[in-house]
Amino acid sequence: MKMNGARIMVEMLKREGVKAVFGYPGGTVIDLYDVLLETDDISHTLVRHEQGAAHAADGYARTTGKVGVCIATSGPGATNLVTGLTNAYMDSVPLVAITGQVPTRLIGKDSFQEADTTGITMPITKHNFLVTHVEELTTVVRQAFHIASTGRPGPVLIDLPKDVQGAETEFVYPEKVDIHSYKPTYRGHARQTILAARAIRDAQRPLFYLGGGVISSGATAELFEVAEKCNIPVTYTLMGKGSFPETHPLALGWLGMHGTYSANKAVMECDLLIAVGARFDDRVTGNTATFARKARIIHIDIDPAEIGKNVKADYPIVGDAKKVIHEINKKLEPSKKDEWLATIKKWKNEYSPPRRNGEILLPSRVVEEVYRLTRGKAVVVTDVGQHQMWAAQIYKVDHPRSWASSGGLGTMGYGLPAAVGAQTGNPSSTVVLFSGDGSILMKVQELVTAVNYRLPIKIFVLNNCYLGMVRQWQECFYDGRYSCTHLENPDLAGVARAFGAEALTVEKAEELEGAVKKAMSVKDRPTLVDCRVASDENVLPFVPPGKSLDEMILG
Amino acid sequence: MQHVISVLVENRPRVLARVASLFARRGYNIESLAVGPTHNPSVSRITLAVRGDEDILEQITKQLYKLIDVIKVGDFTEINFVDRELALIKVSAPAANRSEIIQITEVFRARVVDVGERNLMIEVTGPPAKIDALQQLLKKYGILELTRTGRIALARGAQAL
Ligand SMILES: Cc1ncc(C[n+]2csc(CCOP(=O)(O)OP(=O)(O)O)c2C)c(N)n1
Ligand SMILES: [Mg+2]
């Protein structure tokens, strides 16, 4: 059948199993939107800023495991996607972004709303395509989804000129997708796997260090089995939250700059560190020279370039975490680590972050109360700042894909649109967003998106009247010179109501329970709870940048 | 140490930009770059001379492989190879120096390809060290203009990169 490019694009999205897309129209994507109008099996969410479309697709992808799709027009629409694409690239989230482009004959002429989208997004996408002939389109879309979702996942962009959307060709679905220069390695090297299993068997003080790769690979069950069978304690990164049940006795919480005391201690004392789908980010390692200095390191990752990039591995294994752990598991016998686990238990009991008494509403209290009243079962999304750290420390996540937070890029404003995506993909789950008074205003317009689509997101703003994370650095490293971090905020509940959301303000700890319950009871629109928390709380423990993980500031 | 690496890529628009952007972004230094077609019209070869230790070379190789359009990356330094570079050198050559310059040219098996009233243009091919040496010798006569293609290389014998 003959179809035009716009129709082919939508037909291909359907064939890729796409159910939801997020976007914002404009001159060069009108043809595409015209087809979407009569497409029932794909829901389109109209956001209010293209950055929101990218973050929403990202939140959708992280919490469903499917590829997230976003659409923007050429020029400013495409450039507005840039932060969202970078965010997804840093956290290896599978996205397909479709951008309109000026007609091919106008490309390179500085035409109206022309931007070099493929040039701009080259370093922030896994790959991108500029489609100049409608005949290539089916293959390009097929390859885009394949590249986005296989190997180490990531965002892929398709730039689609307006005339290509209008041009007609015979629709032929490419049954096979084969890119001969792209063949990710899934099976681990057999000999390396044997050596790694032997190292695990011989270790006295092994420790798992799990990253987001465990979740993308779907390796949680395999890891759970090994950890329990061999009594190996587990720490994880911000991206790895949910890769192992956090309420399990073997879980130590996350590691790094604001990681737990016991996790950081364990890293420094372990004799074998088993890194799976993690990339030794500087926020995790602190000083790499001392990081895990007593340990031999097994590093399992699907991206060969991660191995040896920041820290040298003694047992590098390139492969898919699920397959590699499955192979290693076959070579392991059950074992006990009583002494090591006793030491870890001691560390767990030895320290918890100091806590003020008194009237004042502490940010940690808010997270605790939400955790208690959602019984730890919510899909949790965060923004970026202190509140993100408290959410990560306190809200224990037991299942993969129940946590979405901007890790690598640390993008303030990620939270609200990502929550829109998460709720769209998980309509029957309770979606909770922890945000800050700074972050929420970066993408506050997406409140109306949540209202329009009746998304019952529960938003808790830990409102400390500060860019708290920066304030903390100013306090600790700049003699308390608080330059430009105090915020004169509008009444956030009033703002939320104006958008059509439910809203509450909480000033005292005793009002919390009622407010959380109220938020939980609202089913047809978002609820924003403005929690007026203490301004001067610091996130602890705190490993100053570049220091060793055992140089934590504890209180 | 300097490494000469060969990168076989799909012959597609922007592929050179992808490779160059990768080097810029990751802070790797390119000392020379040459690009051109191969016997297969859908494949181009980019030959890069880069400086770095083993770890950097390993990262460069792995990062290059992450580019979807990159087919094969090889480091010539580890094998037996032939490398060549072409240079055109325009040198000031008044009558007094002319025969001396032509003599030097002959010793290097280089060729005079253009003769001007007060200058000569010399074409020389060879390993980069040979070109460096000629360049050094001609310096005192006054080099007016110079262009070099950058290194290209192929493995010796049946081996292929
Ligand atoms: C887009 C963006 N701009 C600036 C920053 C730098 N930054 C990191 S945390 C932070 C403060 C966040 O403030 P808020 O959302 O109120 O959270 P809090 O730390 O107070 O909990 C800032 C400005 C950032 N991460 N992202
Ligand atoms: Mg704040």
PDB file of C-alpha atoms and ligand atoms in Angstrom, chain A residues 384-387 410-412 436-439 442 462 464 466-470 487, ligand 1:
ATOM      1  CA  VAL A 384      17.430  16.989  42.069  1.00  0.00           C
ATOM      2  CA  GLY A 385      18.898  18.318  45.280  1.00  0.00           C
ATOM      3  CA  GLN A 386      18.889  17.477  48.964  1.00  0.00           C
ATOM      4  CA  HIS A 387      15.336  16.174  48.784  1.00  0.00           C
ATOM      5  CA  GLY A 410      21.381  15.755  37.901  1.00  0.00           C
ATOM      6  CA  THR A 411      18.664  17.642  36.054  1.00  0.00           C
ATOM      7  CA  MET A 412      16.501  19.899  38.205  1.00  0.00           C
ATOM      8  CA  GLY A 436      12.248  20.806  45.953  1.00  0.00           C
ATOM      9  CA  ASP A 437      11.101  24.398  45.922  1.00  0.00           C
ATOM     10  CA  GLY A 438      13.818  25.129  43.371  1.00  0.00           C
ATOM     11  CA  SER A 439      13.260  22.115  41.152  1.00  0.00           C
ATOM     12  CA  MET A 442      11.803  24.559  36.663  1.00  0.00           C
ATOM     13  CA  LEU A 462      10.336  19.615  50.525  1.00  0.00           C
ATOM     14  CA  ASN A 464      13.244  24.703  52.480  1.00  0.00           C
ATOM     15  CA  TYR A 466      16.702  27.315  49.491  1.00  0.00           C
ATOM     16  CA  LEU A 467      18.569  25.698  46.694  1.00  0.00           C
ATOM     17  CA  GLY A 468      19.415  23.443  49.571  1.00  0.00           C
ATOM     18  CA  MET A 469      22.092  21.285  48.033  1.00  0.00           C
ATOM     19  CA  VAL A 470      24.068  24.308  46.905  1.00  0.00           C
ATOM     20  CA  LEU A 487      14.578  31.547  47.320  1.00  0.00           C
TER      21      LEU A 487
HETATM   22  C1  LIG C   1      19.019  22.481  35.746  1.00  0.00           C
HETATM   23  C2  LIG C   1      19.916  22.587  36.920  1.00  0.00           C
HETATM   24  N1  LIG C   1      20.391  23.790  37.311  1.00  0.00           N
HETATM   25  C3  LIG C   1      21.204  23.885  38.389  1.00  0.00           C
HETATM   26  C4  LIG C   1      21.548  22.765  39.104  1.00  0.00           C
HETATM   27  C5  LIG C   1      22.488  22.880  40.297  1.00  0.00           C
HETATM   28  N2  LIG C   1      21.795  22.433  41.524  1.00  0.00           N
HETATM   29  C6  LIG C   1      21.938  21.192  42.033  1.00  0.00           C
HETATM   30  S1  LIG C   1      20.986  20.919  43.359  1.00  0.00           S
HETATM   31  C7  LIG C   1      20.399  22.493  43.326  1.00  0.00           C
HETATM   32  C8  LIG C   1      19.415  22.955  44.336  1.00  0.00           C
HETATM   33  C9  LIG C   1      18.093  22.311  44.193  1.00  0.00           C
HETATM   34  O1  LIG C   1      17.166  23.040  44.956  1.00  0.00           O
HETATM   35  P1  LIG C   1      15.787  22.423  45.381  1.00  0.00           P
HETATM   36  O2  LIG C   1      15.086  21.877  44.194  1.00  0.00           O
HETATM   37  O3  LIG C   1      15.046  23.398  46.200  1.00  0.00           O
HETATM   38  O4  LIG C   1      16.221  21.172  46.245  1.00  0.00           O
HETATM   39  P2  LIG C   1      16.880  21.124  47.711  1.00  0.00           P
HETATM   40  O5  LIG C   1      18.342  20.881  47.494  1.00  0.00           O
HETATM   41  O6  LIG C   1      16.615  22.414  48.379  1.00  0.00           O
HETATM   42  O7  LIG C   1      16.212  19.978  48.343  1.00  0.00           O
HETATM   43  C10 LIG C   1      20.959  23.207  42.279  1.00  0.00           C
HETATM   44  C11 LIG C   1      20.687  24.624  41.971  1.00  0.00           C
HETATM   45  C12 LIG C   1      21.026  21.535  38.652  1.00  0.00           C
HETATM   46  N3  LIG C   1      21.331  20.387  39.256  1.00  0.00           N
HETATM   47  N4  LIG C   1      20.205  21.471  37.594  1.00  0.00           N
END
